[in-house]
Each structure stands twice: as structure tokens, then as C-alpha cells.
Short mmCIF file of C-alpha atoms in Angstrom, two decimals:
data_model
loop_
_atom_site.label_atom_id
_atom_site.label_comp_id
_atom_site.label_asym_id
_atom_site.label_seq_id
_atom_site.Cartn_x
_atom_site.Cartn_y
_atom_site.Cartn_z
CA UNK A 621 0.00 0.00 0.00
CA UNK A 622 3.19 2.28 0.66
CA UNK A 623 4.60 1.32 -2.37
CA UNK A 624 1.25 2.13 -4.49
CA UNK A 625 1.29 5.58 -2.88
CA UNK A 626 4.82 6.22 -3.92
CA UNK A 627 4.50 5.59 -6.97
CA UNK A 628 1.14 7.97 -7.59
CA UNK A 629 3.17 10.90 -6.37
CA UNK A 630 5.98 10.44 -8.61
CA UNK A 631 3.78 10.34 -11.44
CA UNK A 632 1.91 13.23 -10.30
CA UNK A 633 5.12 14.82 -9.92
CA UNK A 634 6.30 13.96 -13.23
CA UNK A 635 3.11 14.96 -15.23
CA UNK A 636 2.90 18.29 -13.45
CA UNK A 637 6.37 19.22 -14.60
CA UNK A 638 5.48 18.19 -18.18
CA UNK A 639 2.65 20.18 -18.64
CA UNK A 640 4.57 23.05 -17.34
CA UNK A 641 7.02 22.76 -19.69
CA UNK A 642 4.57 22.83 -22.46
CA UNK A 643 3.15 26.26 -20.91
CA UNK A 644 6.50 27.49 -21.08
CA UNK A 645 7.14 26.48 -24.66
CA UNK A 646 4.29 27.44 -26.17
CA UNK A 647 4.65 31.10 -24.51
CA UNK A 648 8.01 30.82 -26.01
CA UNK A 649 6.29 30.60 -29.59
CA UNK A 650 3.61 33.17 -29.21
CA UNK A 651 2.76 33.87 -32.80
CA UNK A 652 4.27 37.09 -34.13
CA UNK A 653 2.61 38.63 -37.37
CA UNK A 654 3.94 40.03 -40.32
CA UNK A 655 2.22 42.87 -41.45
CA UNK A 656 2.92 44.64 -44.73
CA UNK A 657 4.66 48.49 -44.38
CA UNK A 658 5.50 51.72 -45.74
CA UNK A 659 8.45 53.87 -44.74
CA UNK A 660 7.63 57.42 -44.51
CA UNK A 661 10.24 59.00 -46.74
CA UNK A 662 12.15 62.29 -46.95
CA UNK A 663 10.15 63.31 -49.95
CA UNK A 664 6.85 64.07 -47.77
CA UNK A 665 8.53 66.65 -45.60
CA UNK A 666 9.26 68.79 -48.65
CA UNK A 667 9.24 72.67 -47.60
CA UNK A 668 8.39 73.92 -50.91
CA UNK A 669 6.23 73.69 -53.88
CA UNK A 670 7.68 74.21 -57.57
CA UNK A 671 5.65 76.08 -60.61
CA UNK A 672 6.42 76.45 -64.01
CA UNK A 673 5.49 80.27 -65.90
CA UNK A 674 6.69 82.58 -67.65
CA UNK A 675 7.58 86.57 -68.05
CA UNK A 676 5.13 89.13 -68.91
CA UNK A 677 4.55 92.25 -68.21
CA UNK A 678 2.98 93.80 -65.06
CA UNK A 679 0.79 96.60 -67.34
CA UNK A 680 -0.72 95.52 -70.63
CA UNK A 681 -2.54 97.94 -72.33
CA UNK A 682 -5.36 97.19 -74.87
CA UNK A 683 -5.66 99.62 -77.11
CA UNK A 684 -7.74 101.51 -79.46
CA UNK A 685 -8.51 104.49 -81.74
CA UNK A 686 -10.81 107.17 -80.26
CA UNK A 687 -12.42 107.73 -83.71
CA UNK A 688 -13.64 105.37 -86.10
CA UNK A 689 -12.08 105.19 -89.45
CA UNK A 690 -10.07 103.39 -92.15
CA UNK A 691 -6.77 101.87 -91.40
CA UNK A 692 -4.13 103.40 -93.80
CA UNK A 693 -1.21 102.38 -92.65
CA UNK A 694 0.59 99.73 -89.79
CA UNK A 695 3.98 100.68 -88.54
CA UNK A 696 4.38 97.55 -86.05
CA UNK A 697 4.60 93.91 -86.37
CA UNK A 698 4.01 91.43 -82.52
CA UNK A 699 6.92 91.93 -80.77
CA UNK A 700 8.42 95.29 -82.42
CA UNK A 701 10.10 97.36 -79.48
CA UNK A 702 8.73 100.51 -79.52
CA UNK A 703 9.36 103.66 -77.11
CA UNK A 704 6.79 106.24 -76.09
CA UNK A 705 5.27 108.90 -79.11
CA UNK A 706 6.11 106.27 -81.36
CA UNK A 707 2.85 106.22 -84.18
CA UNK A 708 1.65 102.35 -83.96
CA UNK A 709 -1.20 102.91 -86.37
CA UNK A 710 -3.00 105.09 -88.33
CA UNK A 711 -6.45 105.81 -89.87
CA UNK A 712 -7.55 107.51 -92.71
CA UNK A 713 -7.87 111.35 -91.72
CA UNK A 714 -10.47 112.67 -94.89
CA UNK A 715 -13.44 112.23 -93.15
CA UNK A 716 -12.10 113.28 -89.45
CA UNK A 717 -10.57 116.41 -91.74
CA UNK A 718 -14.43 116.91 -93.54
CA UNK A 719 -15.85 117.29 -90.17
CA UNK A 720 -13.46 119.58 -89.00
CA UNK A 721 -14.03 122.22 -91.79
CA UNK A 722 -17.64 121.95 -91.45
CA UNK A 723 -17.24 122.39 -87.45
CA UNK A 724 -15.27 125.50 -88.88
CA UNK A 725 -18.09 126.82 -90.84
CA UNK A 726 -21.11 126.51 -88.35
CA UNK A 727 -18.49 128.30 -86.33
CA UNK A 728 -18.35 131.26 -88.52
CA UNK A 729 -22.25 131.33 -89.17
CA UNK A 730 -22.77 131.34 -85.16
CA UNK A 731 -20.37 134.30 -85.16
CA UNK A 732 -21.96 135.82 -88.10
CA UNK A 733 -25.46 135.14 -85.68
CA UNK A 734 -23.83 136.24 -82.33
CA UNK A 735 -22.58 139.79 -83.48
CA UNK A 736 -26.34 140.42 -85.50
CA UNK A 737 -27.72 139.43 -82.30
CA UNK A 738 -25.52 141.23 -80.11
CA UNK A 739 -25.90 144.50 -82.11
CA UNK A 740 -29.58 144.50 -81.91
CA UNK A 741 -29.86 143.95 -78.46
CA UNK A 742 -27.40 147.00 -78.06
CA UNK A 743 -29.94 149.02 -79.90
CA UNK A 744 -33.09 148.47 -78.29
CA UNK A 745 -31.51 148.70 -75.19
CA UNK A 746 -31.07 151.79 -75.76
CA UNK A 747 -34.15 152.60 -77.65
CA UNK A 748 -35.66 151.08 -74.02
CA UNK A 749 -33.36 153.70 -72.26
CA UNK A 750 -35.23 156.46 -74.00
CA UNK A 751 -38.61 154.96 -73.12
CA UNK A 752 -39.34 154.14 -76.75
CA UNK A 753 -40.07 150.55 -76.31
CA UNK A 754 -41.77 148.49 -74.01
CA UNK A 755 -39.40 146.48 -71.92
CA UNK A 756 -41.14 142.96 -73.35
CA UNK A 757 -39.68 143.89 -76.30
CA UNK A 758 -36.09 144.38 -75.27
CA UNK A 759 -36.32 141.05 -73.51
CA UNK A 760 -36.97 139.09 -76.75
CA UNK A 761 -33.91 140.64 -78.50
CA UNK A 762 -31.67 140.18 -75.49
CA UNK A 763 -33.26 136.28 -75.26
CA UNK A 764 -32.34 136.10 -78.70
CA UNK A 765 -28.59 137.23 -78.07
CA UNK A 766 -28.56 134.62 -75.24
CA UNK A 767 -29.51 131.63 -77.71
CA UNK A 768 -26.91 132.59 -80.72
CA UNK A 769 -24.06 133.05 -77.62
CA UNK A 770 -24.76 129.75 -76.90
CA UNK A 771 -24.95 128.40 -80.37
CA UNK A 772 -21.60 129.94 -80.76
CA UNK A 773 -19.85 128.06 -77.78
CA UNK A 774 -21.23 125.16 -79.00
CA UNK A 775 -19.78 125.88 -82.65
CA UNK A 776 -16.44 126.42 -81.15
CA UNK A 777 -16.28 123.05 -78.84
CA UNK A 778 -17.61 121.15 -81.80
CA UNK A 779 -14.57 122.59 -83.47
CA UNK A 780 -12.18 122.08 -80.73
CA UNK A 781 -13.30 118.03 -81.08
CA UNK A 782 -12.85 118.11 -84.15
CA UNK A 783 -9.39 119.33 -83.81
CA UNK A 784 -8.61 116.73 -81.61
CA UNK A 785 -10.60 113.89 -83.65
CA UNK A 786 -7.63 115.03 -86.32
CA UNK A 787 -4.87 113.84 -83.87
CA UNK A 788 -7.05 110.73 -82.72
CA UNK A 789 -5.76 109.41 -86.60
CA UNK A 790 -3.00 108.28 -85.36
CA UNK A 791 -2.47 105.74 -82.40
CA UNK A 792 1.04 106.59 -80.33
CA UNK A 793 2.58 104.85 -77.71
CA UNK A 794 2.06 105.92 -74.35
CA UNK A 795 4.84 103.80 -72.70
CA UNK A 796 8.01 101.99 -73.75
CA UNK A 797 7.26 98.19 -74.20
CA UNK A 798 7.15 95.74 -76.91
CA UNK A 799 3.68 95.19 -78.95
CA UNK A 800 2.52 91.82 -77.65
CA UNK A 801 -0.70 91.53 -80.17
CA UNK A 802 -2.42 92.93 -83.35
CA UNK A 803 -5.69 92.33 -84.09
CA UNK A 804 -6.06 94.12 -87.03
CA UNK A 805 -4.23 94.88 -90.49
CA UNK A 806 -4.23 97.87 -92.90
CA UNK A 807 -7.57 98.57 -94.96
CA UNK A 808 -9.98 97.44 -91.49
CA UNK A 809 -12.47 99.67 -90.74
CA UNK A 810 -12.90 100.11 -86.78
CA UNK A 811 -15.25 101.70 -84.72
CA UNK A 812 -14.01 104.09 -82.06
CA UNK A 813 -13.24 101.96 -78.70
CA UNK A 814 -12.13 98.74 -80.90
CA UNK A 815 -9.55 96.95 -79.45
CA UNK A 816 -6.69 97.04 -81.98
CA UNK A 817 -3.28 95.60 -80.35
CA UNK A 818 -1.48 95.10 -76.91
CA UNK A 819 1.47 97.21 -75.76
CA UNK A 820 2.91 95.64 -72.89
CA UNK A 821 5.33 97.61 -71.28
CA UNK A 822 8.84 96.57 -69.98
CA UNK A 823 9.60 98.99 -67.38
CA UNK A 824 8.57 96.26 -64.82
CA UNK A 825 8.46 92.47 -65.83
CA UNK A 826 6.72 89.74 -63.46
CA UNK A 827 6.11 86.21 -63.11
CA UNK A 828 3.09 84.46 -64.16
CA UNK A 829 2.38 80.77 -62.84
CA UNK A 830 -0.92 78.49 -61.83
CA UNK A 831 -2.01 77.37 -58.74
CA UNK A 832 -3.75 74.19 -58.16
CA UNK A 833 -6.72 74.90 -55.29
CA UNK A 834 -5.09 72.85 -52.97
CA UNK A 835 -1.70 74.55 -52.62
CA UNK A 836 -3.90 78.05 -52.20
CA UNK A 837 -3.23 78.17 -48.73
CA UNK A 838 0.61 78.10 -49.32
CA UNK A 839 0.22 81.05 -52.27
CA UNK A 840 -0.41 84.26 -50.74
CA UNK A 841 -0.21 87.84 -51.44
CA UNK A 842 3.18 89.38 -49.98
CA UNK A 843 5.34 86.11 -49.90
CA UNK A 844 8.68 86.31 -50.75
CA UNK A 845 9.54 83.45 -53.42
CA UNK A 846 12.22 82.39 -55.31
CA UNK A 847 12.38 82.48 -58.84
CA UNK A 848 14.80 80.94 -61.79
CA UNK A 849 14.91 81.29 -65.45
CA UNK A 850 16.02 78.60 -67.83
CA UNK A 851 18.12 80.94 -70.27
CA UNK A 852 20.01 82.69 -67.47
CA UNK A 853 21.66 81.72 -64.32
CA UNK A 854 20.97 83.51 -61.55
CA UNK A 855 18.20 83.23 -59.37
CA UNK A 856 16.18 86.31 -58.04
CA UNK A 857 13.75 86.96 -55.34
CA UNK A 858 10.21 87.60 -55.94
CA UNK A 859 7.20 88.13 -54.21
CA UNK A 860 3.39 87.16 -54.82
CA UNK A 861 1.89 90.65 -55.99
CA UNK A 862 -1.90 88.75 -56.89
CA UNK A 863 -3.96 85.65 -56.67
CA UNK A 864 -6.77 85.92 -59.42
CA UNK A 865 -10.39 85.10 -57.40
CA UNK A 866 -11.57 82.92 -60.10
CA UNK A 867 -10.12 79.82 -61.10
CA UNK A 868 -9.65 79.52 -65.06
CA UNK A 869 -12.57 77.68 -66.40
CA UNK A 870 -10.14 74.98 -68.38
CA UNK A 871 -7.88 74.14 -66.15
CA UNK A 872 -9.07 74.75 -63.19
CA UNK A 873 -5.94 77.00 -61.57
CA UNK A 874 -5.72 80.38 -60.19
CA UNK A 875 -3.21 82.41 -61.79
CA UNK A 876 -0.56 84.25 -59.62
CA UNK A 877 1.70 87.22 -60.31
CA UNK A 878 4.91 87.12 -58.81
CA UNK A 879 6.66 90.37 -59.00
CA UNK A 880 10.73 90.17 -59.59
CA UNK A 881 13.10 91.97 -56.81
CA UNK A 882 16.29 93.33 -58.89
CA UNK A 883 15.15 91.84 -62.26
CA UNK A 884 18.58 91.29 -64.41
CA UNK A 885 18.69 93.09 -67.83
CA UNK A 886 19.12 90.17 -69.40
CA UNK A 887 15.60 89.00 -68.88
CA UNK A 888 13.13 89.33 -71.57
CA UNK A 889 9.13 89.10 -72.09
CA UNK A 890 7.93 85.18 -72.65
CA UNK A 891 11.05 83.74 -70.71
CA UNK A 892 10.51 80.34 -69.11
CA UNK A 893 10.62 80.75 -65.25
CA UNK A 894 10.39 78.33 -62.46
CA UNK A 895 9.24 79.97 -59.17
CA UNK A 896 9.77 78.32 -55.78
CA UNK A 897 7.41 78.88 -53.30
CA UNK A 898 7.47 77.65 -49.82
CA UNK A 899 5.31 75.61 -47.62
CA UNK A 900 4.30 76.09 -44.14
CA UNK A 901 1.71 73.41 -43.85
CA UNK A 902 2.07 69.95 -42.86
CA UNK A 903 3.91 67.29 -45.14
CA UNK A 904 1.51 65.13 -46.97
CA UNK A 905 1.89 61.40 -47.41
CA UNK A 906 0.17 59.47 -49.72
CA UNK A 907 -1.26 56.12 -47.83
CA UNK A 908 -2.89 53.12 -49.42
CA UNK A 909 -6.69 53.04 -48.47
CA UNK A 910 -6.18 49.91 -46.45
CA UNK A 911 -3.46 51.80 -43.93
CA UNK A 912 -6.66 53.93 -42.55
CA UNK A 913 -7.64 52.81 -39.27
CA UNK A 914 -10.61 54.39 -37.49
CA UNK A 915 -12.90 53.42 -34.52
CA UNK A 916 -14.10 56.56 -33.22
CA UNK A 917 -14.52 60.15 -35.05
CA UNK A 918 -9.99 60.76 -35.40
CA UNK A 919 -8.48 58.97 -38.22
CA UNK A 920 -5.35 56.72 -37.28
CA UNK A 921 -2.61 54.32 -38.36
CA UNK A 922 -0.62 51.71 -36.80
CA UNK A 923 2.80 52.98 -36.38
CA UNK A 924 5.81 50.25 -35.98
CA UNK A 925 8.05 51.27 -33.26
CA UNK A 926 12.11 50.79 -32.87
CA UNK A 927 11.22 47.90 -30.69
CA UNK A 928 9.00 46.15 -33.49
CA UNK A 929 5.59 47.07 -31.69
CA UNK A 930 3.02 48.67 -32.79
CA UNK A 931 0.94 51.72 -31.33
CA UNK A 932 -1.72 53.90 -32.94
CA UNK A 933 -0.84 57.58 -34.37
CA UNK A 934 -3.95 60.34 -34.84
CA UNK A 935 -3.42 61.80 -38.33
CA UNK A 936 -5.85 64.19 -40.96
CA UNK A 937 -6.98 63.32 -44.12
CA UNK A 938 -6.28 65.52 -46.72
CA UNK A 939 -7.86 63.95 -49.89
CA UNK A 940 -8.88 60.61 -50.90
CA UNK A 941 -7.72 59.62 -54.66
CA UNK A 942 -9.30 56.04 -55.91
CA UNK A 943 -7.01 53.52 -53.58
CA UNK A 944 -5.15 56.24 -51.85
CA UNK A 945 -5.60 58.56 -48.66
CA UNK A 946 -3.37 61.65 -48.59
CA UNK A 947 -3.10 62.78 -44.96
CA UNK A 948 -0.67 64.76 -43.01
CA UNK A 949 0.35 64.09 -38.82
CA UNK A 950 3.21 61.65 -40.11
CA UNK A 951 6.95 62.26 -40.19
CA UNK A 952 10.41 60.98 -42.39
CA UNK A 953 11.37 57.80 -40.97
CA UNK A 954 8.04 56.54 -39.65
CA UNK A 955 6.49 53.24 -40.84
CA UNK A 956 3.28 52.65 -41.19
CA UNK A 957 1.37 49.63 -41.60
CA UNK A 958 -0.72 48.91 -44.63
CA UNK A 959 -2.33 45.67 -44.12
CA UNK A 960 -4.09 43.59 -41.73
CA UNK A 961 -4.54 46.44 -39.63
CA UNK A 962 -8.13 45.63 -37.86
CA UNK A 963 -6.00 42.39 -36.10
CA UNK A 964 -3.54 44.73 -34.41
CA UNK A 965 -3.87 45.76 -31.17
CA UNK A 966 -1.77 48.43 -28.89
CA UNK A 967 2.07 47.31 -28.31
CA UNK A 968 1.63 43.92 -30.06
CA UNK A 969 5.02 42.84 -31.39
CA UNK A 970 5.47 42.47 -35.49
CA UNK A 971 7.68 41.74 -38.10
CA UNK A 972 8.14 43.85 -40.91
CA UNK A 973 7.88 43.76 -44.75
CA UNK A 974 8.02 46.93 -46.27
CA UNK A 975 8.95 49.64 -48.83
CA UNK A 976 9.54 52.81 -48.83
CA UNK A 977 6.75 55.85 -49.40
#
């Protein structure tokens, strides 16, 4: 009976310290998953954002005749240089000249009208002096004199326009610059007002560049940018002079002015420019759909740490393109996991297979 009893508690003994063991292995080989990653790389903290333009000019001027007429003769081609007085255009002056010599003869009939009337009203005023005529009768002549001084003023303005109509003929330019369009050759007839050609000028040359509606924010009026030209080397300063309110009905940009700080003589009207402008939002990251994690109302992802756990990371979302988030929150260097993300939980160790984003 002794004996039985031994040899029950060695057996108990023994099969306790086996199924310990097999507690002890089998936390040894926890399962450890492998999720699927992307590396966070230097690209998303970029500090700027890169546009390609051109030069123009800040002032272009549309211009046009102040009288209507024939065109006679075109002294400018697109692109001629051209400094200020210069004659651009000109229109045939015979009728502008008619109109001035029959301005010139209603002027002398209203003259020839003003002194009749003037000398009669002289005389009845003082026929009225004597007391030889009622004073309803001096009032008509001095009405009358009143009415062919008025005529007369009006003669001699409709002269004075028609002197200037004479020097209207010819379209000058007001400014140095170079002719950036014609819209019209010689033998056109145009009406008074028509827009004829462009003058832009060149005493003060900017950038022109368009901005997508989500880099807005970053494009403001009064920031200093940086600006480069193909042709040349050097590279200027600008600044953002104007943000058109309206986005361009093709392409859906805003255009932007940037004016030039210490332009170079060497730069010239259509040059190719590439204008740096820099960012002070948060770097955006472009995330696979599946790497969006979210339980309550904040966005998240499962960042890997140094010691191959994982923890959760609030981020925003920017945008969401077809199978791709773009958010912002994340920094170079982090990784993210992109798969299997809903079996995850906080500090969970991982393996990694990844690439870099």
C-alpha cells in the first residue's frame, strides 16, 4: 500500500512538470505577425512647392482708336520694341478732316449770328433807355442774343473736337514696351473703342504661374519666393503681388503674379521661369486606403516602433484619390502599416515587410 502511494506521487510529480514545460514552450512561440509596411520618406517633408510660368509684363494695355475710321497704314509687327510717341497705327484722316471744316463753318455762321444778335440787343436797349419801347420787347432781342451766344460756344467746342478727332488718326505709344498683339491689319475699318493691339510695357516684368486649389493656402499675397529662369543663371527673389479670385474655367488653376526683386537686364518678355514657393503646412503622405484605421470620429494608423511594436498615431486626411488617402500628422522615418490592420492591437510585437513611401 506504501509502495502504491509512492508511486502515484511520482507520477503526479512527473506529469505536473510536463505540462509546465509545455506552458512554457508554447509562450516561447507566441505567434508574431507580419504585417505589410511603408516607410515614410524624406520626400513628404518637402518645404516647398515648384511652378512652371513665364515673363510678362505687369501693365498691358489694350488699345484703341478714339475715332472710327479706315486703317491706312501699320507701322508695327508682334513683338516690335517701340518707345513712347512712337505712331503704332493710323487711320484715314479725310473724313475726321471733312468734319473739322464743317465744325469751322457753323463756327463762322454762329459768329456771323452772335454779333447780328448782339448789335440789336445793343440798340433796343437803348431805344428802351429812352422809353421808346416796351421792356417785353427788349427782352426778346436780349433772349435772342442769349440763344446765338450759346450756339456759338457750341460751334467752337464742336470745333475744338474736331481738332482733336484730327490727332485721334494716329495711335502713339504711351509707354516703352514691346507690342505683344495685333488684331487688325491695314484697310480694317474700326469703330471708335475697338480693341486694336497690346502694348505691354517693360519697365517692370513679373512672373506668371498656376495654382492648383489645394496649394492656395501656401500662395499668398506678400510672400517672398524664389524664382529661376532657364536661359540665365541667376536666381532672383520675388514676391506674390496677386492671386486671381476665379479659377480659369479649363484648367481649373488660379493664376498668380509674382513680381521680380532686382530683375537682371538680361531678362526678356515670354522667358521660361520656375518659381519656388514655400510651404508652411504639414507634409503630406500618400497612404494606401487599407493603412486607414478608425474606430471613433480621429483617423489613425498603426505605427511600428524601434522595438518592433506597434501603437496607434492620430493623423488628418487631406484627400482621398481612388485607392489612396493623402493625410498629413506623419513624419520621415516613420512606418506605417498597410495591411491587416483591424488584427492589431496596442504594443503587439510584429515583423516587418516593407517599402519605402
Amino acid at each position: 500500500m506504501r509502495y502504491g502511494l509512492s508511486v502515484f506521487l511520482v507520477s503526479a510529480v512527473a506529469a505536473t512538470t510536463f505540462f509546465a514545460g509545455c506552458g512554457e514552450e508554447k509562450a516561447a512561440k507566441e505567434f508574431v505577425p507580419l504585417v505589410k509596411t511603408i516607410t515614410v520618406g524624406k520626400e513628404a517633408s518637402a518645404t516647398e512647392n515648384v511652378y512652371d510660368g513665364f515673363v510678362c509684363g505687369r501693365y498691358e494695355t489694350k488699345m484703341a482708336f478714339q475715332v472710327g475710321g479706315k486703317i491706312i497704314k501699320r507701322n508695327v509687327e508682334a513683338g516690335s520694341a517701340v518707345k513712347v510717341g512712337d505712331i503704332l497705327l493710323t487711320i484715314d484722316p479725310k473724313d475726321v478732316i471733312e468734319q473739322s471744316r464743317q465744325n469751322d463753318a457753323l463756327v463762322t455762321a454762329a459768329a456771323a449770328k452772335l454779333k447780328l444778335a448782339e448789335s440789336n440787343f445793343n440798340r433796343y436797349t437803348e431805344l428802351y433807355n429812352e422809353q421808346a419801347i416796351a421792356a417785353a420787347v427788349l427782352e426778346q432781342y436780349k433772349t435772342a442774343y442769349e440763344a446765338a451766344l450759346a450756339d456759338y460756344q457750341n460751334a467752337l467746342a464742336a470745333k475744338s473736337l474736331s481738332a482733336n478727332a484730327l490727332n485721334y488718326t494716329n495711335l502713339t505709344a504711351d509707354a516703352d514696351g514691346i507690342i505683344g498683339e495685333i488684331n487688325v491689319e491695314e484697310g480694317q475699318v474700326v469703330a471708335a473703342g475697338q480693341n486694336v493691339l497690346t502694348l505691354v510695357r517693360t519697365d517692370e516684368s513679373e512672373a506668371e504661374i498656376n495654382v492648383p486649389e489645394n496649394k492656395l493656402p501656401d500662395a499668398t499675397p506678400g510672400k517672398e519666393v524664389k524664382v529661376k529662369f532657364w536661359a540665365l543663371p541667376e536666381e532672383i527673389r520675388g514676391v506674390i503681388r496677386e492671386v486671381y479670385p476665379v479659377a480659369d474655367s479649363a484648367s481649373k488653376t488660379y493664376k498668380a503674379r509674382i513680381s521680380l526683386l532686382n530683375p537682371s537686364p538680361a531678362i526678356r518678355l515670354g522667358m521660361t521661369a520656375t518659381v519656388t514657393i514655400p510651404i508652411e503646412s504639414a507634409p503630406v503622405v500618400n497612404l494606401p486606403l487599407s493603412a486607414l484605421y478608425q474606430t471613433g470620429d480621429d483617423a489613425e494608423v498603426w505605427i511600428v516602433t524601434d522595438e518592433n511594436t506597434v501603437r496607434t498615431k492620430k493623423i488628418t486626411v487631406c484627400e482621398f484619390n481612388d485607392n489612396f488617402v493623402s493625410v498629413d500628422g506623419l513624419q520621415p522615418g516613420e512606418i506605417v502599416v498597410t495591411a491587416g490592420i483591424h488584427k492589431l492591437r496596442e504594443n503587439q510585437k510584429v515583423r516587418v515587410k516593407g517599402e519605402t513611401k
